[in-house]
Amino acid sequence: DEVLIFERLGKDALALILDIQLAQLRTLLEAQGLELHVSDAAKARLVELGYEPAFGARPLKRVVVRELQDPLAEALLRGEFERGSTVEVGVEGPKLTLMQA
């Protein structure tokens, strides 16, 4: 029943956590025969959207699912990426972009 106080995560720490989450997503895509490349700008956008100091890394996970995983899953279901290709994630305006490379 003890209360533990943690220091708030900064954006640098969130960027490291994002790398872990992206590695997990890469593993899932490998099973589909795809590679994933996320630009530095796209990573920065995800960190910015997921940064809420009071809540730690939880918002970041939700942002990765909403902004990257869900659109990627929909694109895969539509057959937009060929097996053996690389999915390039970039930024255009406020949105992430998914392109085949």
PDB file of N, CA and C in Angstrom:
ATOM      1  N   ASP A   1       0.805  -1.206   0.000  1.00  0.00           N
ATOM      2  CA  ASP A   1       0.000   0.000   0.000  1.00  0.00           C
ATOM      3  C   ASP A   1       0.845   1.267   0.000  1.00  0.00           C
ATOM      4  N   GLU A   2       2.092   1.143  -0.378  1.00  0.00           N
ATOM      5  CA  GLU A   2       2.935   2.322  -0.414  1.00  0.00           C
ATOM      6  C   GLU A   2       2.709   3.106  -1.696  1.00  0.00           C
ATOM      7  N   VAL A   3       2.924   4.384  -1.603  1.00  0.00           N
ATOM      8  CA  VAL A   3       2.821   5.247  -2.756  1.00  0.00           C
ATOM      9  C   VAL A   3       4.227   5.508  -3.282  1.00  0.00           C
ATOM     10  N   LEU A   4       4.419   5.235  -4.558  1.00  0.00           N
ATOM     11  CA  LEU A   4       5.707   5.486  -5.192  1.00  0.00           C
ATOM     12  C   LEU A   4       5.581   6.694  -6.100  1.00  0.00           C
ATOM     13  N   ILE A   5       6.519   7.583  -5.994  1.00  0.00           N
ATOM     14  CA  ILE A   5       6.523   8.781  -6.819  1.00  0.00           C
ATOM     15  C   ILE A   5       7.601   8.602  -7.895  1.00  0.00           C
ATOM     16  N   PHE A   6       7.203   8.746  -9.136  1.00  0.00           N
ATOM     17  CA  PHE A   6       8.134   8.646 -10.243  1.00  0.00           C
ATOM     18  C   PHE A   6       8.357  10.028 -10.831  1.00  0.00           C
ATOM     19  N   GLU A   7       9.558  10.244 -11.346  1.00  0.00           N
ATOM     20  CA  GLU A   7       9.798  11.491 -12.053  1.00  0.00           C
ATOM     21  C   GLU A   7       9.102  11.414 -13.404  1.00  0.00           C
ATOM     22  N   ARG A   8       8.651  12.545 -13.871  1.00  0.00           N
ATOM     23  CA  ARG A   8       7.960  12.587 -15.153  1.00  0.00           C
ATOM     24  C   ARG A   8       8.919  12.263 -16.290  1.00  0.00           C
ATOM     25  N   LEU A   9       8.356  11.614 -17.299  1.00  0.00           N
ATOM     26  CA  LEU A   9       9.149  11.276 -18.478  1.00  0.00           C
ATOM     27  C   LEU A   9       9.281  12.502 -19.378  1.00  0.00           C
ATOM     28  N   GLY A  10      10.467  12.725 -19.863  1.00  0.00           N
ATOM     29  CA  GLY A  10      10.690  13.786 -20.836  1.00  0.00           C
ATOM     30  C   GLY A  10      10.545  13.247 -22.242  1.00  0.00           C
ATOM     31  N   LYS A  11      10.640  14.128 -23.206  1.00  0.00           N
ATOM     32  CA  LYS A  11      10.492  13.718 -24.603  1.00  0.00           C
ATOM     33  C   LYS A  11      11.618  12.791 -25.042  1.00  0.00           C
ATOM     34  N   ASP A  12      12.820  12.958 -24.472  1.00  0.00           N
ATOM     35  CA  ASP A  12      13.925  12.054 -24.829  1.00  0.00           C
ATOM     36  C   ASP A  12      13.616  10.628 -24.388  1.00  0.00           C
ATOM     37  N   ALA A  13      13.060  10.486 -23.195  1.00  0.00           N
ATOM     38  CA  ALA A  13      12.684   9.156 -22.699  1.00  0.00           C
ATOM     39  C   ALA A  13      11.556   8.574 -23.545  1.00  0.00           C
ATOM     40  N   LEU A  14      10.598   9.411 -23.933  1.00  0.00           N
ATOM     41  CA  LEU A  14       9.508   8.929 -24.780  1.00  0.00           C
ATOM     42  C   LEU A  14      10.021   8.468 -26.135  1.00  0.00           C
ATOM     43  N   ALA A  15      11.030   9.148 -26.661  1.00  0.00           N
ATOM     44  CA  ALA A  15      11.609   8.740 -27.944  1.00  0.00           C
ATOM     45  C   ALA A  15      12.214   7.335 -27.836  1.00  0.00           C
ATOM     46  N   LEU A  16      12.832   7.031 -26.706  1.00  0.00           N
ATOM     47  CA  LEU A  16      13.388   5.690 -26.500  1.00  0.00           C
ATOM     48  C   LEU A  16      12.278   4.650 -26.386  1.00  0.00           C
ATOM     49  N   ILE A  17      11.213   5.008 -25.694  1.00  0.00           N
ATOM     50  CA  ILE A  17      10.068   4.101 -25.564  1.00  0.00           C
ATOM     51  C   ILE A  17       9.419   3.890 -26.928  1.00  0.00           C
ATOM     52  N   LEU A  18       9.344   4.951 -27.726  1.00  0.00           N
ATOM     53  CA  LEU A  18       8.799   4.828 -29.078  1.00  0.00           C
ATOM     54  C   LEU A  18       9.623   3.848 -29.903  1.00  0.00           C
ATOM     55  N   ASP A  19      10.933   3.905 -29.779  1.00  0.00           N
ATOM     56  CA  ASP A  19      11.786   2.963 -30.515  1.00  0.00           C
ATOM     57  C   ASP A  19      11.457   1.519 -30.150  1.00  0.00           C
ATOM     58  N   ILE A  20      11.170   1.265 -28.891  1.00  0.00           N
ATOM     59  CA  ILE A  20      10.789  -0.083 -28.448  1.00  0.00           C
ATOM     60  C   ILE A  20       9.458  -0.482 -29.072  1.00  0.00           C
ATOM     61  N   GLN A  21       8.493   0.435 -29.065  1.00  0.00           N
ATOM     62  CA  GLN A  21       7.190   0.136 -29.649  1.00  0.00           C
ATOM     63  C   GLN A  21       7.292  -0.093 -31.157  1.00  0.00           C
ATOM     64  N   LEU A  22       8.134   0.683 -31.817  1.00  0.00           N
ATOM     65  CA  LEU A  22       8.318   0.492 -33.255  1.00  0.00           C
ATOM     66  C   LEU A  22       9.012  -0.827 -33.562  1.00  0.00           C
ATOM     67  N   ALA A  23       9.911  -1.257 -32.700  1.00  0.00           N
ATOM     68  CA  ALA A  23      10.572  -2.556 -32.886  1.00  0.00           C
ATOM     69  C   ALA A  23       9.538  -3.680 -32.807  1.00  0.00           C
ATOM     70  N   GLN A  24       8.578  -3.558 -31.905  1.00  0.00           N
ATOM     71  CA  GLN A  24       7.524  -4.561 -31.796  1.00  0.00           C
ATOM     72  C   GLN A  24       6.661  -4.571 -33.059  1.00  0.00           C
ATOM     73  N   LEU A  25       6.361  -3.378 -33.583  1.00  0.00           N
ATOM     74  CA  LEU A  25       5.576  -3.288 -34.806  1.00  0.00           C
ATOM     75  C   LEU A  25       6.351  -3.865 -35.990  1.00  0.00           C
ATOM     76  N   ARG A  26       7.651  -3.633 -36.027  1.00  0.00           N
ATOM     77  CA  ARG A  26       8.489  -4.205 -37.096  1.00  0.00           C
ATOM     78  C   ARG A  26       8.414  -5.730 -37.083  1.00  0.00           C
ATOM     79  N   THR A  27       8.429  -6.314 -35.888  1.00  0.00           N
ATOM     80  CA  THR A  27       8.338  -7.768 -35.755  1.00  0.00           C
ATOM     81  C   THR A  27       7.017  -8.281 -36.331  1.00  0.00           C
ATOM     82  N   LEU A  28       5.934  -7.565 -36.046  1.00  0.00           N
ATOM     83  CA  LEU A  28       4.629  -7.966 -36.591  1.00  0.00           C
ATOM     84  C   LEU A  28       4.618  -7.871 -38.110  1.00  0.00           C
ATOM     85  N   LEU A  29       5.219  -6.827 -38.646  1.00  0.00           N
ATOM     86  CA  LEU A  29       5.235  -6.646 -40.102  1.00  0.00           C
ATOM     87  C   LEU A  29       6.126  -7.660 -40.804  1.00  0.00           C
ATOM     88  N   GLU A  30       7.189  -8.086 -40.137  1.00  0.00           N
ATOM     89  CA  GLU A  30       8.064  -9.104 -40.727  1.00  0.00           C
ATOM     90  C   GLU A  30       7.286 -10.367 -41.045  1.00  0.00           C
ATOM     91  N   ALA A  31       6.307 -10.690 -40.208  1.00  0.00           N
ATOM     92  CA  ALA A  31       5.476 -11.867 -40.468  1.00  0.00           C
ATOM     93  C   ALA A  31       4.659 -11.696 -41.741  1.00  0.00           C
ATOM     94  N   GLN A  32       4.422 -10.450 -42.153  1.00  0.00           N
ATOM     95  CA  GLN A  32       3.695 -10.153 -43.381  1.00  0.00           C
ATOM     96  C   GLN A  32       4.648  -9.947 -44.561  1.00  0.00           C
ATOM     97  N   GLY A  33       5.953 -10.116 -44.316  1.00  0.00           N
ATOM     98  CA  GLY A  33       6.944  -9.944 -45.366  1.00  0.00           C
ATOM     99  C   GLY A  33       7.240  -8.488 -45.670  1.00  0.00           C
ATOM    100  N   LEU A  34       7.045  -7.618 -44.693  1.00  0.00           N
ATOM    101  CA  LEU A  34       7.255  -6.187 -44.887  1.00  0.00           C
ATOM    102  C   LEU A  34       8.292  -5.649 -43.919  1.00  0.00           C
ATOM    103  N   GLU A  35       8.973  -4.592 -44.355  1.00  0.00           N
ATOM    104  CA  GLU A  35       9.884  -3.869 -43.471  1.00  0.00           C
ATOM    105  C   GLU A  35       9.249  -2.523 -43.154  1.00  0.00           C
ATOM    106  N   LEU A  36       9.682  -1.905 -42.069  1.00  0.00           N
ATOM    107  CA  LEU A  36       9.145  -0.612 -41.650  1.00  0.00           C
ATOM    108  C   LEU A  36      10.285   0.365 -41.466  1.00  0.00           C
ATOM    109  N   HIS A  37      10.152   1.528 -42.102  1.00  0.00           N
ATOM    110  CA  HIS A  37      11.103   2.614 -41.892  1.00  0.00           C
ATOM    111  C   HIS A  37      10.301   3.848 -41.494  1.00  0.00           C
ATOM    112  N   VAL A  38      10.616   4.388 -40.313  1.00  0.00           N
ATOM    113  CA  VAL A  38       9.923   5.568 -39.806  1.00  0.00           C
ATOM    114  C   VAL A  38      10.909   6.725 -39.807  1.00  0.00           C
ATOM    115  N   SER A  39      10.575   7.788 -40.517  1.00  0.00           N
ATOM    116  CA  SER A  39      11.465   8.942 -40.598  1.00  0.00           C
ATOM    117  C   SER A  39      11.609   9.613 -39.235  1.00  0.00           C
ATOM    118  N   ASP A  40      12.679  10.373 -39.078  1.00  0.00           N
ATOM    119  CA  ASP A  40      12.881  11.112 -37.831  1.00  0.00           C
ATOM    120  C   ASP A  40      11.745  12.101 -37.597  1.00  0.00           C
ATOM    121  N   ALA A  41      11.246  12.699 -38.671  1.00  0.00           N
ATOM    122  CA  ALA A  41      10.132  13.644 -38.542  1.00  0.00           C
ATOM    123  C   ALA A  41       8.872  12.934 -38.042  1.00  0.00           C
ATOM    124  N   ALA A  42       8.627  11.721 -38.536  1.00  0.00           N
ATOM    125  CA  ALA A  42       7.457  10.962 -38.089  1.00  0.00           C
ATOM    126  C   ALA A  42       7.607  10.551 -36.627  1.00  0.00           C
ATOM    127  N   LYS A  43       8.802  10.162 -36.242  1.00  0.00           N
ATOM    128  CA  LYS A  43       9.040   9.825 -34.831  1.00  0.00           C
ATOM    129  C   LYS A  43       8.805  11.039 -33.945  1.00  0.00           C
ATOM    130  N   ALA A  44       9.324  12.189 -34.372  1.00  0.00           N
ATOM    131  CA  ALA A  44       9.143  13.415 -33.588  1.00  0.00           C
ATOM    132  C   ALA A  44       7.665  13.765 -33.470  1.00  0.00           C
ATOM    133  N   ARG A  45       6.917  13.570 -34.548  1.00  0.00           N
ATOM    134  CA  ARG A  45       5.472  13.851 -34.520  1.00  0.00           C
ATOM    135  C   ARG A  45       4.761  12.923 -33.550  1.00  0.00           C
ATOM    136  N   LEU A  46       5.097  11.633 -33.564  1.00  0.00           N
ATOM    137  CA  LEU A  46       4.472  10.683 -32.637  1.00  0.00           C
ATOM    138  C   LEU A  46       4.794  11.041 -31.187  1.00  0.00           C
ATOM    139  N   VAL A  47       6.042  11.389 -30.918  1.00  0.00           N
ATOM    140  CA  VAL A  47       6.424  11.779 -29.555  1.00  0.00           C
ATOM    141  C   VAL A  47       5.662  13.027 -29.135  1.00  0.00           C
ATOM    142  N   GLU A  48       5.556  13.990 -30.032  1.00  0.00           N
ATOM    143  CA  GLU A  48       4.841  15.234 -29.715  1.00  0.00           C
ATOM    144  C   GLU A  48       3.374  14.956 -29.391  1.00  0.00           C
ATOM    145  N   LEU A  49       2.735  14.124 -30.210  1.00  0.00           N
ATOM    146  CA  LEU A  49       1.329  13.788 -29.982  1.00  0.00           C
ATOM    147  C   LEU A  49       1.129  12.978 -28.705  1.00  0.00           C
ATOM    148  N   GLY A  50       2.118  12.171 -28.350  1.00  0.00           N
ATOM    149  CA  GLY A  50       1.991  11.292 -27.187  1.00  0.00           C
ATOM    150  C   GLY A  50       2.550  11.866 -25.900  1.00  0.00           C
ATOM    151  N   TYR A  51       2.997  13.110 -25.934  1.00  0.00           N
ATOM    152  CA  TYR A  51       3.639  13.709 -24.761  1.00  0.00           C
ATOM    153  C   TYR A  51       2.602  14.325 -23.834  1.00  0.00           C
ATOM    154  N   GLU A  52       2.405  13.684 -22.720  1.00  0.00           N
ATOM    155  CA  GLU A  52       1.566  14.203 -21.637  1.00  0.00           C
ATOM    156  C   GLU A  52       2.292  13.851 -20.350  1.00  0.00           C
ATOM    157  N   PRO A  53       3.059  14.799 -19.807  1.00  0.00           N
ATOM    158  CA  PRO A  53       3.928  14.511 -18.663  1.00  0.00           C
ATOM    159  C   PRO A  53       3.231  13.844 -17.476  1.00  0.00           C
ATOM    160  N   ALA A  54       1.988  14.162 -17.250  1.00  0.00           N
ATOM    161  CA  ALA A  54       1.287  13.607 -16.091  1.00  0.00           C
ATOM    162  C   ALA A  54       0.948  12.131 -16.248  1.00  0.00           C
ATOM    163  N   PHE A  55       0.948  11.618 -17.473  1.00  0.00           N
ATOM    164  CA  PHE A  55       0.501  10.247 -17.709  1.00  0.00           C
ATOM    165  C   PHE A  55       1.586   9.300 -18.189  1.00  0.00           C
ATOM    166  N   GLY A  56       2.805   9.747 -18.294  1.00  0.00           N
ATOM    167  CA  GLY A  56       3.901   8.868 -18.684  1.00  0.00           C
ATOM    168  C   GLY A  56       3.804   8.432 -20.132  1.00  0.00           C
ATOM    169  N   ALA A  57       4.060   7.139 -20.383  1.00  0.00           N
ATOM    170  CA  ALA A  57       4.120   6.617 -21.754  1.00  0.00           C
ATOM    171  C   ALA A  57       2.785   6.085 -22.261  1.00  0.00           C
ATOM    172  N   ARG A  58       1.771   6.018 -21.405  1.00  0.00           N
ATOM    173  CA  ARG A  58       0.486   5.467 -21.855  1.00  0.00           C
ATOM    174  C   ARG A  58      -0.096   6.221 -23.056  1.00  0.00           C
ATOM    175  N   PRO A  59      -0.112   7.551 -23.037  1.00  0.00           N
ATOM    176  CA  PRO A  59      -0.655   8.260 -24.205  1.00  0.00           C
ATOM    177  C   PRO A  59       0.140   7.980 -25.484  1.00  0.00           C
ATOM    178  N   LEU A  60       1.434   7.767 -25.359  1.00  0.00           N
ATOM    179  CA  LEU A  60       2.262   7.473 -26.526  1.00  0.00           C
ATOM    180  C   LEU A  60       1.804   6.179 -27.186  1.00  0.00           C
ATOM    181  N   LYS A  61       1.535   5.172 -26.402  1.00  0.00           N
ATOM    182  CA  LYS A  61       1.072   3.892 -26.943  1.00  0.00           C
ATOM    183  C   LYS A  61      -0.235   4.076 -27.709  1.00  0.00           C
ATOM    184  N   ARG A  62      -1.158   4.846 -27.135  1.00  0.00           N
ATOM    185  CA  ARG A  62      -2.434   5.087 -27.806  1.00  0.00           C
ATOM    186  C   ARG A  62      -2.228   5.844 -29.120  1.00  0.00           C
ATOM    187  N   VAL A  63      -1.304   6.792 -29.126  1.00  0.00           N
ATOM    188  CA  VAL A  63      -1.018   7.558 -30.336  1.00  0.00           C
ATOM    189  C   VAL A  63      -0.421   6.649 -31.409  1.00  0.00           C
ATOM    190  N   VAL A  64       0.484   5.763 -31.038  1.00  0.00           N
ATOM    191  CA  VAL A  64       1.085   4.844 -32.011  1.00  0.00           C
ATOM    192  C   VAL A  64       0.004   3.969 -32.637  1.00  0.00           C
ATOM    193  N   VAL A  65      -0.914   3.488 -31.824  1.00  0.00           N
ATOM    194  CA  VAL A  65      -1.996   2.654 -32.354  1.00  0.00           C
ATOM    195  C   VAL A  65      -2.894   3.473 -33.277  1.00  0.00           C
ATOM    196  N   ARG A  66      -3.330   4.638 -32.816  1.00  0.00           N
ATOM    197  CA  ARG A  66      -4.277   5.458 -33.580  1.00  0.00           C
ATOM    198  C   ARG A  66      -3.666   6.050 -34.853  1.00  0.00           C
ATOM    199  N   GLU A  67      -2.450   6.550 -34.754  1.00  0.00           N
ATOM    200  CA  GLU A  67      -1.853   7.284 -35.867  1.00  0.00           C
ATOM    201  C   GLU A  67      -1.044   6.406 -36.822  1.00  0.00           C
ATOM    202  N   LEU A  68      -0.582   5.242 -36.354  1.00  0.00           N
ATOM    203  CA  LEU A  68       0.284   4.411 -37.194  1.00  0.00           C
ATOM    204  C   LEU A  68      -0.263   2.998 -37.393  1.00  0.00           C
ATOM    205  N   GLN A  69      -0.496   2.275 -36.318  1.00  0.00           N
ATOM    206  CA  GLN A  69      -0.903   0.876 -36.453  1.00  0.00           C
ATOM    207  C   GLN A  69      -2.251   0.717 -37.144  1.00  0.00           C
ATOM    208  N   ASP A  70      -3.253   1.483 -36.720  1.00  0.00           N
ATOM    209  CA  ASP A  70      -4.579   1.343 -37.326  1.00  0.00           C
ATOM    210  C   ASP A  70      -4.576   1.697 -38.813  1.00  0.00           C
ATOM    211  N   PRO A  71      -4.006   2.866 -39.211  1.00  0.00           N
ATOM    212  CA  PRO A  71      -3.956   3.160 -40.653  1.00  0.00           C
ATOM    213  C   PRO A  71      -3.138   2.125 -41.439  1.00  0.00           C
ATOM    214  N   LEU A  72      -2.083   1.619 -40.830  1.00  0.00           N
ATOM    215  CA  LEU A  72      -1.263   0.613 -41.488  1.00  0.00           C
ATOM    216  C   LEU A  72      -2.050  -0.684 -41.682  1.00  0.00           C
ATOM    217  N   ALA A  73      -2.782  -1.094 -40.669  1.00  0.00           N
ATOM    218  CA  ALA A  73      -3.602  -2.305 -40.781  1.00  0.00           C
ATOM    219  C   ALA A  73      -4.654  -2.154 -41.872  1.00  0.00           C
ATOM    220  N   GLU A  74      -5.280  -0.981 -41.942  1.00  0.00           N
ATOM    221  CA  GLU A  74      -6.282  -0.740 -42.981  1.00  0.00           C
ATOM    222  C   GLU A  74      -5.643  -0.791 -44.372  1.00  0.00           C
ATOM    223  N   ALA A  75      -4.456  -0.198 -44.505  1.00  0.00           N
ATOM    224  CA  ALA A  75      -3.754  -0.224 -45.794  1.00  0.00           C
ATOM    225  C   ALA A  75      -3.387  -1.657 -46.185  1.00  0.00           C
ATOM    226  N   LEU A  76      -2.975  -2.459 -45.217  1.00  0.00           N
ATOM    227  CA  LEU A  76      -2.650  -3.858 -45.497  1.00  0.00           C
ATOM    228  C   LEU A  76      -3.883  -4.622 -45.958  1.00  0.00           C
ATOM    229  N   LEU A  77      -5.011  -4.370 -45.305  1.00  0.00           N
ATOM    230  CA  LEU A  77      -6.249  -5.045 -45.696  1.00  0.00           C
ATOM    231  C   LEU A  77      -6.685  -4.646 -47.107  1.00  0.00           C
ATOM    232  N   ARG A  78      -6.385  -3.418 -47.496  1.00  0.00           N
ATOM    233  CA  ARG A  78      -6.714  -2.961 -48.853  1.00  0.00           C
ATOM    234  C   ARG A  78      -5.689  -3.442 -49.877  1.00  0.00           C
ATOM    235  N   GLY A  79      -4.615  -4.083 -49.426  1.00  0.00           N
ATOM    236  CA  GLY A  79      -3.604  -4.603 -50.330  1.00  0.00           C
ATOM    237  C   GLY A  79      -2.677  -3.543 -50.899  1.00  0.00           C
ATOM    238  N   GLU A  80      -2.442  -2.477 -50.147  1.00  0.00           N
ATOM    239  CA  GLU A  80      -1.632  -1.365 -50.653  1.00  0.00           C
ATOM    240  C   GLU A  80      -0.127  -1.627 -50.614  1.00  0.00           C
ATOM    241  N   PHE A  81       0.299  -2.664 -49.901  1.00  0.00           N
ATOM    242  CA  PHE A  81       1.729  -2.944 -49.788  1.00  0.00           C
ATOM    243  C   PHE A  81       2.010  -4.363 -50.249  1.00  0.00           C
ATOM    244  N   GLU A  82       3.001  -4.478 -51.125  1.00  0.00           N
ATOM    245  CA  GLU A  82       3.380  -5.787 -51.650  1.00  0.00           C
ATOM    246  C   GLU A  82       4.354  -6.472 -50.711  1.00  0.00           C
ATOM    247  N   ARG A  83       4.224  -7.770 -50.602  1.00  0.00           N
ATOM    248  CA  ARG A  83       5.143  -8.568 -49.798  1.00  0.00           C
ATOM    249  C   ARG A  83       6.573  -8.308 -50.280  1.00  0.00           C
ATOM    250  N   GLY A  84       7.497  -8.140 -49.359  1.00  0.00           N
ATOM    251  CA  GLY A  84       8.883  -7.880 -49.693  1.00  0.00           C
ATOM    252  C   GLY A  84       9.214  -6.401 -49.808  1.00  0.00           C
ATOM    253  N   SER A  85       8.227  -5.537 -49.638  1.00  0.00           N
ATOM    254  CA  SER A  85       8.487  -4.095 -49.761  1.00  0.00           C
ATOM    255  C   SER A  85       8.715  -3.474 -48.377  1.00  0.00           C
ATOM    256  N   THR A  86       9.058  -2.208 -48.407  1.00  0.00           N
ATOM    257  CA  THR A  86       9.278  -1.440 -47.185  1.00  0.00           C
ATOM    258  C   THR A  86       8.182  -0.392 -47.067  1.00  0.00           C
ATOM    259  N   VAL A  87       7.615  -0.279 -45.886  1.00  0.00           N
ATOM    260  CA  VAL A  87       6.637   0.764 -45.605  1.00  0.00           C
ATOM    261  C   VAL A  87       7.405   1.960 -45.064  1.00  0.00           C
ATOM    262  N   GLU A  88       7.323   3.068 -45.779  1.00  0.00           N
ATOM    263  CA  GLU A  88       7.982   4.305 -45.372  1.00  0.00           C
ATOM    264  C   GLU A  88       6.955   5.188 -44.675  1.00  0.00           C
ATOM    265  N   VAL A  89       7.263   5.577 -43.443  1.00  0.00           N
ATOM    266  CA  VAL A  89       6.367   6.447 -42.686  1.00  0.00           C
ATOM    267  C   VAL A  89       6.995   7.831 -42.638  1.00  0.00           C
ATOM    268  N   GLY A  90       6.255   8.801 -43.111  1.00  0.00           N
ATOM    269  CA  GLY A  90       6.730  10.175 -43.121  1.00  0.00           C
ATOM    270  C   GLY A  90       5.673  11.088 -42.525  1.00  0.00           C
ATOM    271  N   VAL A  91       5.862  12.384 -42.734  1.00  0.00           N
ATOM    272  CA  VAL A  91       4.918  13.378 -42.224  1.00  0.00           C
ATOM    273  C   VAL A  91       4.590  14.343 -43.347  1.00  0.00           C
ATOM    274  N   GLU A  92       3.317  14.645 -43.485  1.00  0.00           N
ATOM    275  CA  GLU A  92       2.862  15.653 -44.422  1.00  0.00           C
ATOM    276  C   GLU A  92       1.843  16.512 -43.694  1.00  0.00           C
ATOM    277  N   GLY A  93       2.227  17.735 -43.392  1.00  0.00           N
ATOM    278  CA  GLY A  93       1.352  18.582 -42.570  1.00  0.00           C
ATOM    279  C   GLY A  93       1.229  17.977 -41.200  1.00  0.00           C
ATOM    280  N   PRO A  94       0.017  17.872 -40.687  1.00  0.00           N
ATOM    281  CA  PRO A  94      -0.155  17.302 -39.352  1.00  0.00           C
ATOM    282  C   PRO A  94      -0.290  15.780 -39.326  1.00  0.00           C
ATOM    283  N   LYS A  95      -0.321  15.143 -40.488  1.00  0.00           N
ATOM    284  CA  LYS A  95      -0.605  13.713 -40.552  1.00  0.00           C
ATOM    285  C   LYS A  95       0.618  12.896 -40.936  1.00  0.00           C
ATOM    286  N   LEU A  96       0.623  11.645 -40.490  1.00  0.00           N
ATOM    287  CA  LEU A  96       1.637  10.691 -40.932  1.00  0.00           C
ATOM    288  C   LEU A  96       1.248  10.166 -42.303  1.00  0.00           C
ATOM    289  N   THR A  97       2.245   9.845 -43.099  1.00  0.00           N
ATOM    290  CA  THR A  97       1.988   9.264 -44.413  1.00  0.00           C
ATOM    291  C   THR A  97       2.601   7.874 -44.478  1.00  0.00           C
ATOM    292  N   LEU A  98       1.960   6.996 -45.220  1.00  0.00           N
ATOM    293  CA  LEU A  98       2.452   5.631 -45.441  1.00  0.00           C
ATOM    294  C   LEU A  98       2.657   5.450 -46.930  1.00  0.00           C
ATOM    295  N   MET A  99       3.884   5.068 -47.299  1.00  0.00           N
ATOM    296  CA  MET A  99       4.190   4.855 -48.713  1.00  0.00           C
ATOM    297  C   MET A  99       4.996   3.572 -48.860  1.00  0.00           C
ATOM    298  N   GLN A 100       4.849   2.941 -50.013  1.00  0.00           N
ATOM    299  CA  GLN A 100       5.629   1.745 -50.312  1.00  0.00           C
ATOM    300  C   GLN A 100       6.938   2.152 -50.961  1.00  0.00           C
ATOM    301  N   ALA A 101       8.026   1.532 -50.506  1.00  0.00           N
ATOM    302  CA  ALA A 101       9.333   1.811 -51.099  1.00  0.00           C
ATOM    303  C   ALA A 101       9.929   0.521 -51.623  1.00  0.00           C
TER     304      ALA A 101
END
